[in-house]
PDB file of C-alpha atoms in Angstrom:
ATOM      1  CA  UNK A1391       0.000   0.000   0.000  1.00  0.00           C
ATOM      2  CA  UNK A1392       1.529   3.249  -0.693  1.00  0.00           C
ATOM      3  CA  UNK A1393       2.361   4.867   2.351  1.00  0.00           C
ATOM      4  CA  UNK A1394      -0.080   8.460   1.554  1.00  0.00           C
ATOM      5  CA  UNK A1395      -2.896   6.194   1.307  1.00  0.00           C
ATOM      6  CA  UNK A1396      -1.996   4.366   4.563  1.00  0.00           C
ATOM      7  CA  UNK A1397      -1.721   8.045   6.606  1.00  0.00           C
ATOM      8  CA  UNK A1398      -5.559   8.431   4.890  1.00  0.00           C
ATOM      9  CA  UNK A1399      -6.342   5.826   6.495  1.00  0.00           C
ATOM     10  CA  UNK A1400      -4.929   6.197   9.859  1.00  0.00           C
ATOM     11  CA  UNK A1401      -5.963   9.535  10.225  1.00  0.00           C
ATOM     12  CA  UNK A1402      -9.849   8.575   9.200  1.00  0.00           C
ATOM     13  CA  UNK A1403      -9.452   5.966  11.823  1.00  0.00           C
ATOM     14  CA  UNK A1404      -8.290   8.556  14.598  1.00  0.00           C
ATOM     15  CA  UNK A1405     -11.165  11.127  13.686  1.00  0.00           C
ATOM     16  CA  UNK A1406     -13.304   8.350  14.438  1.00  0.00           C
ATOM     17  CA  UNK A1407     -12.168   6.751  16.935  1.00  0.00           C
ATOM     18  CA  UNK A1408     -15.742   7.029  18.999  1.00  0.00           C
ATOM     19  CA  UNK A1409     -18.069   6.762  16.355  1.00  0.00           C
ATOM     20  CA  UNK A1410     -20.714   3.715  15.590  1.00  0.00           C
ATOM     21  CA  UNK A1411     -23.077   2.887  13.711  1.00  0.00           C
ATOM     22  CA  UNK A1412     -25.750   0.542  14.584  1.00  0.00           C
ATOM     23  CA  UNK A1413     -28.541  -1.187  12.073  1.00  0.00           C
ATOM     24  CA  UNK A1414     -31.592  -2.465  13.499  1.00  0.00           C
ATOM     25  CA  UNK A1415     -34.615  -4.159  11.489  1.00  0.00           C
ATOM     26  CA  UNK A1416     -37.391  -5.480  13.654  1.00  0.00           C
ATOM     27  CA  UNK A1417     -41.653  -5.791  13.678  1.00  0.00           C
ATOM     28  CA  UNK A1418     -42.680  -2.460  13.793  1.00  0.00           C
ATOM     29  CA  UNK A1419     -43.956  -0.942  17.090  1.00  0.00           C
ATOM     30  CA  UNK A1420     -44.207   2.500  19.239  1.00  0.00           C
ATOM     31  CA  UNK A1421     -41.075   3.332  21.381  1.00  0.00           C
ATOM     32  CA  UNK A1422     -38.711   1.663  19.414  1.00  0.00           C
ATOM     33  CA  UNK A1423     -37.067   4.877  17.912  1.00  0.00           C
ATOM     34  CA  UNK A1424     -37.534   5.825  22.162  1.00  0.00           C
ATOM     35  CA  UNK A1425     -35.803   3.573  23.534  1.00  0.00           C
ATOM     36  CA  UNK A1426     -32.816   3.536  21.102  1.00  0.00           C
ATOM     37  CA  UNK A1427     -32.505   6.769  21.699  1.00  0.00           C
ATOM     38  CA  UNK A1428     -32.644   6.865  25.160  1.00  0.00           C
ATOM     39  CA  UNK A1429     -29.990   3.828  25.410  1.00  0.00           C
ATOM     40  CA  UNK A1430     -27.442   5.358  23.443  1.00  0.00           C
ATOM     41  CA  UNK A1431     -28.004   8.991  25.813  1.00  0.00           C
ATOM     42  CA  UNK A1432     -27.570   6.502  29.016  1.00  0.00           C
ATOM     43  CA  UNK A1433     -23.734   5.971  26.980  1.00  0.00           C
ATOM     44  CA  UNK A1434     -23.276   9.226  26.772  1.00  0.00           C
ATOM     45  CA  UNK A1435     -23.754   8.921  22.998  1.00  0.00           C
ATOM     46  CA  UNK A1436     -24.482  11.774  20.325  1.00  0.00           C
ATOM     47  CA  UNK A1437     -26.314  10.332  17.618  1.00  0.00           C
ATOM     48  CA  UNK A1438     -24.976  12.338  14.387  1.00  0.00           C
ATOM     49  CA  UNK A1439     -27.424  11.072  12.088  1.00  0.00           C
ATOM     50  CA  UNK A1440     -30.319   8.866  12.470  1.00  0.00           C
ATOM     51  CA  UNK A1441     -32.651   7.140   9.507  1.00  0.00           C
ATOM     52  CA  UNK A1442     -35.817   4.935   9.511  1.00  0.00           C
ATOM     53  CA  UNK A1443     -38.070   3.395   7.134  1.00  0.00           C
ATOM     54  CA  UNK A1444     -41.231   1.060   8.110  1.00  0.00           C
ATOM     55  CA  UNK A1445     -42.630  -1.073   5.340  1.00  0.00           C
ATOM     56  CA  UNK A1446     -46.203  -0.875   7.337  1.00  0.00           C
ATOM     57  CA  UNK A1447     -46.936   0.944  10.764  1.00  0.00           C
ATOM     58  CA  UNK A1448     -49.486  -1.613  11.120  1.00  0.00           C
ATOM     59  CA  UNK A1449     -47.773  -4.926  10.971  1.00  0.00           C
ATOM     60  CA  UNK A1450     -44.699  -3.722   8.947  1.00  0.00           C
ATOM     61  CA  UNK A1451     -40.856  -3.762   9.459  1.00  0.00           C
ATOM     62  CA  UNK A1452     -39.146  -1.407  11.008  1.00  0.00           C
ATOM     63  CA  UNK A1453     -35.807  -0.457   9.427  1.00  0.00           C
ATOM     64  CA  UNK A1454     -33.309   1.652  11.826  1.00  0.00           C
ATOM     65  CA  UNK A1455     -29.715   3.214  11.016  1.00  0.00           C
ATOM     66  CA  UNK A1456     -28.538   5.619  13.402  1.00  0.00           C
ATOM     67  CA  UNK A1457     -24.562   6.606  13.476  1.00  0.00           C
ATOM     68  CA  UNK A1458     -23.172   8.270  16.979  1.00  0.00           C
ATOM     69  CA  UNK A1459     -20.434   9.344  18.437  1.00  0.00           C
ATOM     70  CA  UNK A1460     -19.400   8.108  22.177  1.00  0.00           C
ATOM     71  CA  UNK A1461     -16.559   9.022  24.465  1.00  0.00           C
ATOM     72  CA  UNK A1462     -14.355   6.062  25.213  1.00  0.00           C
ATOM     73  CA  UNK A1463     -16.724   4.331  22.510  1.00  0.00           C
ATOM     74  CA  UNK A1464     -13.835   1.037  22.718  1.00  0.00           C
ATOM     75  CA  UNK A1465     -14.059   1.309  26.403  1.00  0.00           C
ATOM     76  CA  UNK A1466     -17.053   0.938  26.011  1.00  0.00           C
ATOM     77  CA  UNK A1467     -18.419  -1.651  23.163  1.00  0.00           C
ATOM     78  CA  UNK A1468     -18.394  -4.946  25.145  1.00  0.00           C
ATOM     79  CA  UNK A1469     -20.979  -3.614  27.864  1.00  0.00           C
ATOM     80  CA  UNK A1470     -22.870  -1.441  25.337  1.00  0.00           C
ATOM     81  CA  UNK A1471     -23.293  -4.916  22.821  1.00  0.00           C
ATOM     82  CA  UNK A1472     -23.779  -6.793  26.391  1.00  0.00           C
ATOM     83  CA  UNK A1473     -26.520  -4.267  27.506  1.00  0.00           C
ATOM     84  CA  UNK A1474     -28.456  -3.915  24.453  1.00  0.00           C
ATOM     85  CA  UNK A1475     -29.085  -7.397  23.526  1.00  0.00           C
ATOM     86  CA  UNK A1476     -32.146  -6.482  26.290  1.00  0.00           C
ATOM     87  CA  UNK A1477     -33.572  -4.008  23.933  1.00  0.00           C
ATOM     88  CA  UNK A1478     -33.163  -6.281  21.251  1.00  0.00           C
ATOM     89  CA  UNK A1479     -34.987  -8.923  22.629  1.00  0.00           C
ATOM     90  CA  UNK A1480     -37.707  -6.944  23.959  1.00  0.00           C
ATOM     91  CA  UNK A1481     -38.407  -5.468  20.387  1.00  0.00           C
ATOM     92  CA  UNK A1482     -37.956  -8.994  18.309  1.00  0.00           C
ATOM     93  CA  UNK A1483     -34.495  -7.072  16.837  1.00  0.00           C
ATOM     94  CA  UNK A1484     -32.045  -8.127  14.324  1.00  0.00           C
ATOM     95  CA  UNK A1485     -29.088  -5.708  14.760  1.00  0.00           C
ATOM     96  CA  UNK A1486     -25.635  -4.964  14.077  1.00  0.00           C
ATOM     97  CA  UNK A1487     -23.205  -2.483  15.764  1.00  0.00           C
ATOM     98  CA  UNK A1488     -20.411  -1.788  13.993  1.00  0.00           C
ATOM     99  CA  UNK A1489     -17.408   0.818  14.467  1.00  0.00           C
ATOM    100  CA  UNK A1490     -16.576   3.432  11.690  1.00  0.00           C
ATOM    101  CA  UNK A1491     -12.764   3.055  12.967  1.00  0.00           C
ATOM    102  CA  UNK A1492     -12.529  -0.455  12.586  1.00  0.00           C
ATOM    103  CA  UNK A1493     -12.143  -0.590   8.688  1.00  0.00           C
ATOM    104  CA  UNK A1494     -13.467  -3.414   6.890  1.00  0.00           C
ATOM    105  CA  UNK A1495     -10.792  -5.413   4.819  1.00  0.00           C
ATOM    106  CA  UNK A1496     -11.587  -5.673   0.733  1.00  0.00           C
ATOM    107  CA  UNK A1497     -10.494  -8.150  -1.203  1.00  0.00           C
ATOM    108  CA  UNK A1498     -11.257  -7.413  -5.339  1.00  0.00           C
ATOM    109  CA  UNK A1499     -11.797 -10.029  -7.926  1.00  0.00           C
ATOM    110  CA  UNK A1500     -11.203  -9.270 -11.434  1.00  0.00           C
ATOM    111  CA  UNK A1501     -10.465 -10.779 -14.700  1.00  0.00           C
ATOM    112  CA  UNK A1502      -9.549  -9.067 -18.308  1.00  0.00           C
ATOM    113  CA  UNK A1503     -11.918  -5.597 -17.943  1.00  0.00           C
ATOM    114  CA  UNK A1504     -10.166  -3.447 -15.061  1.00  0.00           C
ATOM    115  CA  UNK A1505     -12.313  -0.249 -15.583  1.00  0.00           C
ATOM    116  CA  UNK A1506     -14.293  -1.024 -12.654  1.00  0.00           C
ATOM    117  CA  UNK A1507     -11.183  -2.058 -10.877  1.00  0.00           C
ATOM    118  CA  UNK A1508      -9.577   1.252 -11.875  1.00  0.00           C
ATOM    119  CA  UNK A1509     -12.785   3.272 -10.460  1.00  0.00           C
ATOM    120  CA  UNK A1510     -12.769   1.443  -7.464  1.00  0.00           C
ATOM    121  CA  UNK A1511      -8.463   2.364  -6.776  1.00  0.00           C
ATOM    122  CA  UNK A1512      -9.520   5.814  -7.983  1.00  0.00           C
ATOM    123  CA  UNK A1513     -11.768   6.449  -5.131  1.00  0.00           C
ATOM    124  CA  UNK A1514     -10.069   4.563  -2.507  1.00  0.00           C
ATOM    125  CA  UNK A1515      -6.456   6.889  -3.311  1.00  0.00           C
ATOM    126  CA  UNK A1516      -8.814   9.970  -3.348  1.00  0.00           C
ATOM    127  CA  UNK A1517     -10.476   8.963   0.492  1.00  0.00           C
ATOM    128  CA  UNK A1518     -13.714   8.206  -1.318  1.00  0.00           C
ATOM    129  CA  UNK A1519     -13.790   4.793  -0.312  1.00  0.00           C
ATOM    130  CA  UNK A1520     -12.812   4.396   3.230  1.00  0.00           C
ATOM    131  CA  UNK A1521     -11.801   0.541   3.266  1.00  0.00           C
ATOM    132  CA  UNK A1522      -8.051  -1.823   3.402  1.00  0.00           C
ATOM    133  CA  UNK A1523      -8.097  -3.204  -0.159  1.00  0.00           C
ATOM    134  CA  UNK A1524      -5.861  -6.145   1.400  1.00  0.00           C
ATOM    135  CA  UNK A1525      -5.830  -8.536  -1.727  1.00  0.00           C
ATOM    136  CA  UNK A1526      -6.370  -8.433  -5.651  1.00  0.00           C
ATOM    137  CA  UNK A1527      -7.588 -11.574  -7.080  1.00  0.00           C
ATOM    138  CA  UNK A1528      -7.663 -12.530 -11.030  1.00  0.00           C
ATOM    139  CA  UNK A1529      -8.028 -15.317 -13.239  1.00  0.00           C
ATOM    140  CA  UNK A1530      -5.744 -13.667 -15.557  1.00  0.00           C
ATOM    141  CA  UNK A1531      -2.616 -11.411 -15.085  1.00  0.00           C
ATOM    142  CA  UNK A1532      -3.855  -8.403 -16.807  1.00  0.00           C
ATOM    143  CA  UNK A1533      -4.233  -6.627 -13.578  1.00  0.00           C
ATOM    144  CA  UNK A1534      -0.946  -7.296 -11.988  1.00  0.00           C
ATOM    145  CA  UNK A1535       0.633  -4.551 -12.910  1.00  0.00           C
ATOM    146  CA  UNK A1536      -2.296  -1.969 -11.549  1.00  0.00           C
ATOM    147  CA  UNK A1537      -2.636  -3.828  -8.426  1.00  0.00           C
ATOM    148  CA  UNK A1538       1.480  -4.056  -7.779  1.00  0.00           C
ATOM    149  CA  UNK A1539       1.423   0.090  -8.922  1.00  0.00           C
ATOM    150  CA  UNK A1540      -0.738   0.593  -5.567  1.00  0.00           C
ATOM    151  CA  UNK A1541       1.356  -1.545  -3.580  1.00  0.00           C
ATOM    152  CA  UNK A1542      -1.505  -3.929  -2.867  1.00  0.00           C
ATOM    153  CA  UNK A1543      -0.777  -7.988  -3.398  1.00  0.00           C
ATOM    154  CA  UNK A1544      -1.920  -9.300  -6.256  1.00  0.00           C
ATOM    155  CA  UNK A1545      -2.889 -13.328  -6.601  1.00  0.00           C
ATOM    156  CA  UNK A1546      -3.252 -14.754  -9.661  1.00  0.00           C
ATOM    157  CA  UNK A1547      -5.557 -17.716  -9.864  1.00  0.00           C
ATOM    158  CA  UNK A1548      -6.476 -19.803 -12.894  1.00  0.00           C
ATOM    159  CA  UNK A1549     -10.292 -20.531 -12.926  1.00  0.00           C
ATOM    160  CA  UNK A1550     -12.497 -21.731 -15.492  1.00  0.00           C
ATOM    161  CA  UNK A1551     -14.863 -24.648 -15.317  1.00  0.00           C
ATOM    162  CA  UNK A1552     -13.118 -27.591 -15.384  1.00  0.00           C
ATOM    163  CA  UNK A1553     -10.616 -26.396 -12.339  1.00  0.00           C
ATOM    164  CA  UNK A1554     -14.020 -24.733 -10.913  1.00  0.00           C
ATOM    165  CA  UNK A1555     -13.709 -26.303  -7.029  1.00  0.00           C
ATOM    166  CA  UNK A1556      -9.521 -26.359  -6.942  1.00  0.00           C
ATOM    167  CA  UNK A1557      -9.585 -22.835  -7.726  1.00  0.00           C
ATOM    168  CA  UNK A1558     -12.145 -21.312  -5.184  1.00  0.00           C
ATOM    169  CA  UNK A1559     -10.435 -23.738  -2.404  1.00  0.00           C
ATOM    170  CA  UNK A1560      -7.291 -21.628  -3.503  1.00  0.00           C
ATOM    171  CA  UNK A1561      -9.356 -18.516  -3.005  1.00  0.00           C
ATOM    172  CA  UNK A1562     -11.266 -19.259   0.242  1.00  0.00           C
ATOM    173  CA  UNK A1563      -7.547 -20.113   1.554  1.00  0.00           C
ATOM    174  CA  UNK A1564      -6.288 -15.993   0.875  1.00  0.00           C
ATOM    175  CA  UNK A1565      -9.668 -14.934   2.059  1.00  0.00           C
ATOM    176  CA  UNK A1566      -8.776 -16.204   5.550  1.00  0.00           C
ATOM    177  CA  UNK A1567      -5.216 -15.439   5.221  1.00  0.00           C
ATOM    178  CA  UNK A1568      -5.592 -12.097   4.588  1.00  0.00           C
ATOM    179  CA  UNK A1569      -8.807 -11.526   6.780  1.00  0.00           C
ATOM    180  CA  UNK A1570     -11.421 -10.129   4.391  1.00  0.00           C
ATOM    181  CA  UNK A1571     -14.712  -8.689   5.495  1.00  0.00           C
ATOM    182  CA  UNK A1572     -15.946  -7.999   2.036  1.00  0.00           C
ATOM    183  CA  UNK A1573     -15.612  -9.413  -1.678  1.00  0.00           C
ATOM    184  CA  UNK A1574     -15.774  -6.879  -4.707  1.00  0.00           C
ATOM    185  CA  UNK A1575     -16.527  -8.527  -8.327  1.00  0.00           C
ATOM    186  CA  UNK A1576     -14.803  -6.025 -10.676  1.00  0.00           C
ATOM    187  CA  UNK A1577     -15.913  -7.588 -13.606  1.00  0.00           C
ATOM    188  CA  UNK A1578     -14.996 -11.233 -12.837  1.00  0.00           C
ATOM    189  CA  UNK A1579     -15.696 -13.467 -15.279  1.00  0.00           C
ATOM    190  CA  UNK A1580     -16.473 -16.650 -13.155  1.00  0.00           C
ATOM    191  CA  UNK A1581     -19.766 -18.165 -11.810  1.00  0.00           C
ATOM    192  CA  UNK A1582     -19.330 -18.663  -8.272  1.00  0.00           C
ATOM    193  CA  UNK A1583     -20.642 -22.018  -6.363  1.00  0.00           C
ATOM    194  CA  UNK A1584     -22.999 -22.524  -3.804  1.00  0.00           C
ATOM    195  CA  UNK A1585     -20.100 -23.252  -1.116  1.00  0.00           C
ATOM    196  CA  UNK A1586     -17.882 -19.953  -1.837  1.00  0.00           C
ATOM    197  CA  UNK A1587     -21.430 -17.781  -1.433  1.00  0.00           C
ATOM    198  CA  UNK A1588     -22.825 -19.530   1.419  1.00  0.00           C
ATOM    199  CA  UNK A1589     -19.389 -18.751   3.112  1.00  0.00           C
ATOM    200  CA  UNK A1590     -19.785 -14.882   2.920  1.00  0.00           C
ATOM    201  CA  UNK A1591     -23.738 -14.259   2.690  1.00  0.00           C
ATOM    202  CA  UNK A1592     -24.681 -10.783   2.306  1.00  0.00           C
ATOM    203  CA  UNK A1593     -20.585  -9.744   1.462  1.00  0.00           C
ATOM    204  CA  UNK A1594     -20.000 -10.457  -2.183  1.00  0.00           C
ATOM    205  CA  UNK A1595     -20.769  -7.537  -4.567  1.00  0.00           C
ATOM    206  CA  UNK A1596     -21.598  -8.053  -7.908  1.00  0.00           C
ATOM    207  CA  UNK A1597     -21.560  -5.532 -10.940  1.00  0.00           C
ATOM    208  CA  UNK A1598     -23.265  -6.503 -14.809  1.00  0.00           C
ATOM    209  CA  UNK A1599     -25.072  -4.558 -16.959  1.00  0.00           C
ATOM    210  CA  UNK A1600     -28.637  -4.033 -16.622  1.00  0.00           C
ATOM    211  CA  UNK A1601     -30.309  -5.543 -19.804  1.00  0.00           C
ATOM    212  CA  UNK A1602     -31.787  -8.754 -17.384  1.00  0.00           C
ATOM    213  CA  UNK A1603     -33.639 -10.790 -17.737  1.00  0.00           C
ATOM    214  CA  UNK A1604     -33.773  -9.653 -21.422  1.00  0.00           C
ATOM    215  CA  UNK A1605     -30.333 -10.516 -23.534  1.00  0.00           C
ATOM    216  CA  UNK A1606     -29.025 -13.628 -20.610  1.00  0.00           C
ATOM    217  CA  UNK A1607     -25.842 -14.837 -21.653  1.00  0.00           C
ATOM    218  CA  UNK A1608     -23.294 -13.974 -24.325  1.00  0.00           C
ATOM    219  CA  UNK A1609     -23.016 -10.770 -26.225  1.00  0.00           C
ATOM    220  CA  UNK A1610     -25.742  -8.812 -24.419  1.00  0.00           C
ATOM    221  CA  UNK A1611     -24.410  -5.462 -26.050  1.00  0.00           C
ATOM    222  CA  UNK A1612     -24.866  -7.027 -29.602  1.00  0.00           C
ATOM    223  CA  UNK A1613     -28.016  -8.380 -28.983  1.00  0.00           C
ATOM    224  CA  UNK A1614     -29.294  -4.876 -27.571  1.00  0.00           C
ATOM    225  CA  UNK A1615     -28.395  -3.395 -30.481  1.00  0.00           C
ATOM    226  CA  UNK A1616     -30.358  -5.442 -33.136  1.00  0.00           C
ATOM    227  CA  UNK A1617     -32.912  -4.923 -31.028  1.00  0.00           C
ATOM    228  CA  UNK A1618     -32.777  -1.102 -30.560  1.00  0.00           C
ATOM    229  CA  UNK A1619     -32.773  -0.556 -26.964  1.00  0.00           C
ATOM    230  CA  UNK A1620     -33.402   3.175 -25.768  1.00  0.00           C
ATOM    231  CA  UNK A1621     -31.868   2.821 -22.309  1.00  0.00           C
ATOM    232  CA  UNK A1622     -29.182   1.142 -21.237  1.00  0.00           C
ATOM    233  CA  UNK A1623     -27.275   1.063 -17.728  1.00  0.00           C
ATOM    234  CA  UNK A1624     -25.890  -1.470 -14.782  1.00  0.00           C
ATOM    235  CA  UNK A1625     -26.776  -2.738 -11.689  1.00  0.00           C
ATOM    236  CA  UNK A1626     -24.765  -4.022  -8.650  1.00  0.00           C
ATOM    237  CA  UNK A1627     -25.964  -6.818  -6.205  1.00  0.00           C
ATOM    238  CA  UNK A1628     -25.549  -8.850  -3.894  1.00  0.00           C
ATOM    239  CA  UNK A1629     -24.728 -12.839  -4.483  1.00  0.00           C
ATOM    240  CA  UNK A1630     -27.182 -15.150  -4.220  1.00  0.00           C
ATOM    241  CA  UNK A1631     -26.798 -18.915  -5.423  1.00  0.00           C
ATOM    242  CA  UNK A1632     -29.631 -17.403  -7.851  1.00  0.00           C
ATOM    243  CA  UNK A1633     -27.263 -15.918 -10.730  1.00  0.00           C
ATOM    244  CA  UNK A1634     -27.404 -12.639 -11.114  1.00  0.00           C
ATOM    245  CA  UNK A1635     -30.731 -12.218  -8.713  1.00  0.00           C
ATOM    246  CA  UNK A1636     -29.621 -11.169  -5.500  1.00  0.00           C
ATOM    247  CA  UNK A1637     -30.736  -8.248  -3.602  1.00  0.00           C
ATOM    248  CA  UNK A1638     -30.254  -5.108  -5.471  1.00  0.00           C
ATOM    249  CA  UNK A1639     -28.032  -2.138  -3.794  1.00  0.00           C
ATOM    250  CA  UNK A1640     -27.807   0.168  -6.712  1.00  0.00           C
ATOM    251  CA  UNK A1641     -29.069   0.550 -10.728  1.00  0.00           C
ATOM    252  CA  UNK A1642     -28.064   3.762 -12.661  1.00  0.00           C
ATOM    253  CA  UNK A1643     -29.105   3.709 -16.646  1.00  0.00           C
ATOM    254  CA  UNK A1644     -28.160   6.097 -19.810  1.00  0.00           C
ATOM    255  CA  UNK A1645     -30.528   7.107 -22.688  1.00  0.00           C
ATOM    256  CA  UNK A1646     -29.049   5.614 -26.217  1.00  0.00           C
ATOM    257  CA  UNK A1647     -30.188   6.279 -29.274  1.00  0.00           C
ATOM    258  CA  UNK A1648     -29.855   5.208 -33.054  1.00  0.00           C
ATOM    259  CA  UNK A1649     -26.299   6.034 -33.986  1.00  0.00           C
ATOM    260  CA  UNK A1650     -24.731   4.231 -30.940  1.00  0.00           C
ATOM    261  CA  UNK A1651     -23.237   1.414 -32.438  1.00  0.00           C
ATOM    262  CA  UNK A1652     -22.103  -1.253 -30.232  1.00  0.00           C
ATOM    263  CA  UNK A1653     -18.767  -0.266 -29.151  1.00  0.00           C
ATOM    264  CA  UNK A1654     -20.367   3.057 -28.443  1.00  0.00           C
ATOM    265  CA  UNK A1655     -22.884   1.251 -26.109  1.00  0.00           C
ATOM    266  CA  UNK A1656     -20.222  -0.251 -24.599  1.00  0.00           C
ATOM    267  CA  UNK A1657     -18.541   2.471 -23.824  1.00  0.00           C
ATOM    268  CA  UNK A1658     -21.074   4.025 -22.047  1.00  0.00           C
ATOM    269  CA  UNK A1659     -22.561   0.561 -20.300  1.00  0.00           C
ATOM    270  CA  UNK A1660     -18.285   0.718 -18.849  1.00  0.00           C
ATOM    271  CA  UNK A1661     -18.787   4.026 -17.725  1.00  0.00           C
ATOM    272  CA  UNK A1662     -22.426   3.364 -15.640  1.00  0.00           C
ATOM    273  CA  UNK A1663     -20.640  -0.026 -14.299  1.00  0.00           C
ATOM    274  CA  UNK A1664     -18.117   2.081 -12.847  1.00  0.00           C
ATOM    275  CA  UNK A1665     -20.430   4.405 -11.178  1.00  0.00           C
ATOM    276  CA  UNK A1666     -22.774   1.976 -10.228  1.00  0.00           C
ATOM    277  CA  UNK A1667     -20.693  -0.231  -8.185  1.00  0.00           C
ATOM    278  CA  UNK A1668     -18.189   2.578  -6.885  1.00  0.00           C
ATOM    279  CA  UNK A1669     -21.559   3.688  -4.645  1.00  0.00           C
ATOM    280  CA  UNK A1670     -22.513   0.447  -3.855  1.00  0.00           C
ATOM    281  CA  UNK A1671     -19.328  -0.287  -2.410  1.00  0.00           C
ATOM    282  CA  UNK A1672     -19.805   2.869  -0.279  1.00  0.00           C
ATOM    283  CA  UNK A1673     -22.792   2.443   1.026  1.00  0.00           C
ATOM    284  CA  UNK A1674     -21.927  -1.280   1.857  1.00  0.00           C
ATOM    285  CA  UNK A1675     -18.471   0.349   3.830  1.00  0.00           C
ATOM    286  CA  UNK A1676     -20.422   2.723   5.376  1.00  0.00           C
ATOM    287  CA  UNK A1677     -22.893   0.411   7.002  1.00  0.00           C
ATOM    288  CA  UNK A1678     -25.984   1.625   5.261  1.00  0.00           C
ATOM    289  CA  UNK A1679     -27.837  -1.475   3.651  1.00  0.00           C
ATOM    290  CA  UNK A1680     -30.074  -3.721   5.338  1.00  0.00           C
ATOM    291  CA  UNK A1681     -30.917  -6.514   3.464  1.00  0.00           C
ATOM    292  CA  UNK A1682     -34.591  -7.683   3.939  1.00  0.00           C
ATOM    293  CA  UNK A1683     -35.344 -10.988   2.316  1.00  0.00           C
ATOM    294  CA  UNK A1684     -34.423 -10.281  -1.684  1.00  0.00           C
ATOM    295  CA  UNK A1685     -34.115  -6.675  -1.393  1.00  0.00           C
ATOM    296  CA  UNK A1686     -32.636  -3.915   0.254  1.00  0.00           C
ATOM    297  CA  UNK A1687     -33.131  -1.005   2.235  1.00  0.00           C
ATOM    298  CA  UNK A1688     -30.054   1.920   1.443  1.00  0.00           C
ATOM    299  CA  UNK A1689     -30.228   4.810   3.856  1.00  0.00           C
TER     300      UNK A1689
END
């Protein structure tokens, strides 16, 4: 890691030393916004900024992300985790505290396209992306070079589907090594199996264009362009052993028209993939989506 981007980091992770951020979803019911509240005074706690969402006041969900900032918040965490597993019981609560200093550890997968790879480096050298990208991954070597330019290992792994099982045993072993909270797919080329995504539910982000369920499989940018598509644009996920149908975290889409032929609607489908999963990954590192079933709440 180059050593500017390392002070970044370090001196994020001072400035918040004593904030948290806690996500709650739960049946909804009065006092529940109440009693949050009044826990996190009892800690001394200044909540900074505080969003809800109910599906139903009458029988709904209740969706809860409130972000605070605590004196001696480390001090702190095991009896304030300890204490609140009362209020979390008494409301039917699934929740999650998490703390903003305590940066989650990235690894990115990648194979021949690096433009979302190159977005994602972009933001996380420019303090857009507060996160330790630990570990590159690739079934091809075309990104060595960016990822060694960074100073951030690089791990090439052969995968296709004959070597399918060898290959993500290899993978699951630098997962572990190198400690990773969450899984980027820059463009990576490879189906993954039922074992690799039941080992990280809810961490592996996705990124492909947006033309599903119309044009599945190969050449989806040729295809849309016999056909005339008007819009075009990408969407980033989480995944599911159901390809390409996990819960949704963002979607952006572009107007075409007539003279775009199909490099030119490549082109642009690069540049809304880039976007696209650039904010997913941020809202993801910054704690704000709750996943409710097949979808997603993003506050």
């Amino acid at each position: 890691m180059k050593p500017y981007i390392q002070k970044q980091m370090q001196a994020f992770q001072e400035q918040n030393r004593n904030r948290g951020r806690l996500l709650i979803s739960c049946p909804d019911q009065p006092g529940i916004v109440a009693t949050v509240s009044r826990f996190l005074f009892e800690y001394n706690a200044n909540i900074i900024e505080s969003s809800q969402y109910s599906t139903n006041p009458e029988g709904g969900i209740f969706f809860m992300r409130v972000e605070f900032e605590c004196p001696g918040l480390s001090q702190k965490a095991k009896e304030i985790e300890q204490a609140f597993e009362e209020i979390a019981e008494q409301f039917s609560m699934k929740w999650k505290l998490s703390y903003v200093h305590d940066l989650k550890r990235t690894a990115i997968f990648v194979s021949k396209e690096l433009h979302c790879l190159l977005e994602l480096l972009w933001e996380w050298q420019s303090g857009g992306l507060l996160t330790d990208i630990a570990l590159i991954v690739s079934n091809h070597e075309d990104a060595r070079e960016t990822a060694e330019s960074f100073g951030i290992p690089f791990c090439h792994v052969p995968a296709n589907k004959e070597n399918r099982a060898e290959a993500e045993a290899q993978q699951l072993r630098l997962l572990e090594e190198y400690k990773i909270d969450v899984i980027i797919l820059a463009r990576y080329m490879q189906i993954l199996t039922p074992n690799f995504v039941a080992a990280h539910p809810n961490r592996i982000i996705n990124i492909h264009h947006s033309f599903l369920p119309a044009f599945i499989g190969a050449r989806p940018y040729e295809r849309a362009h016999e056909r005339g598509v008007k819009l075009i644009g990408a969407t980033s996920h989480y995944v599911t052993n159901d390809l390409d149908e996990g819960p949704i975290i963002e979607q952006g889409v572009e107007r075409v028209r007539h003279h775009h032929n199909v490099e030119a609607l490549k082109k642009i489908g690069r540049s809304i993939e880039r976007s696209v999963l650039a904010r997913a990954v941020k809202w993801h590192l910054e704690d704000r989506v709750i996943v409710d079933r097949n979808k997603t709440i993003v506050f």
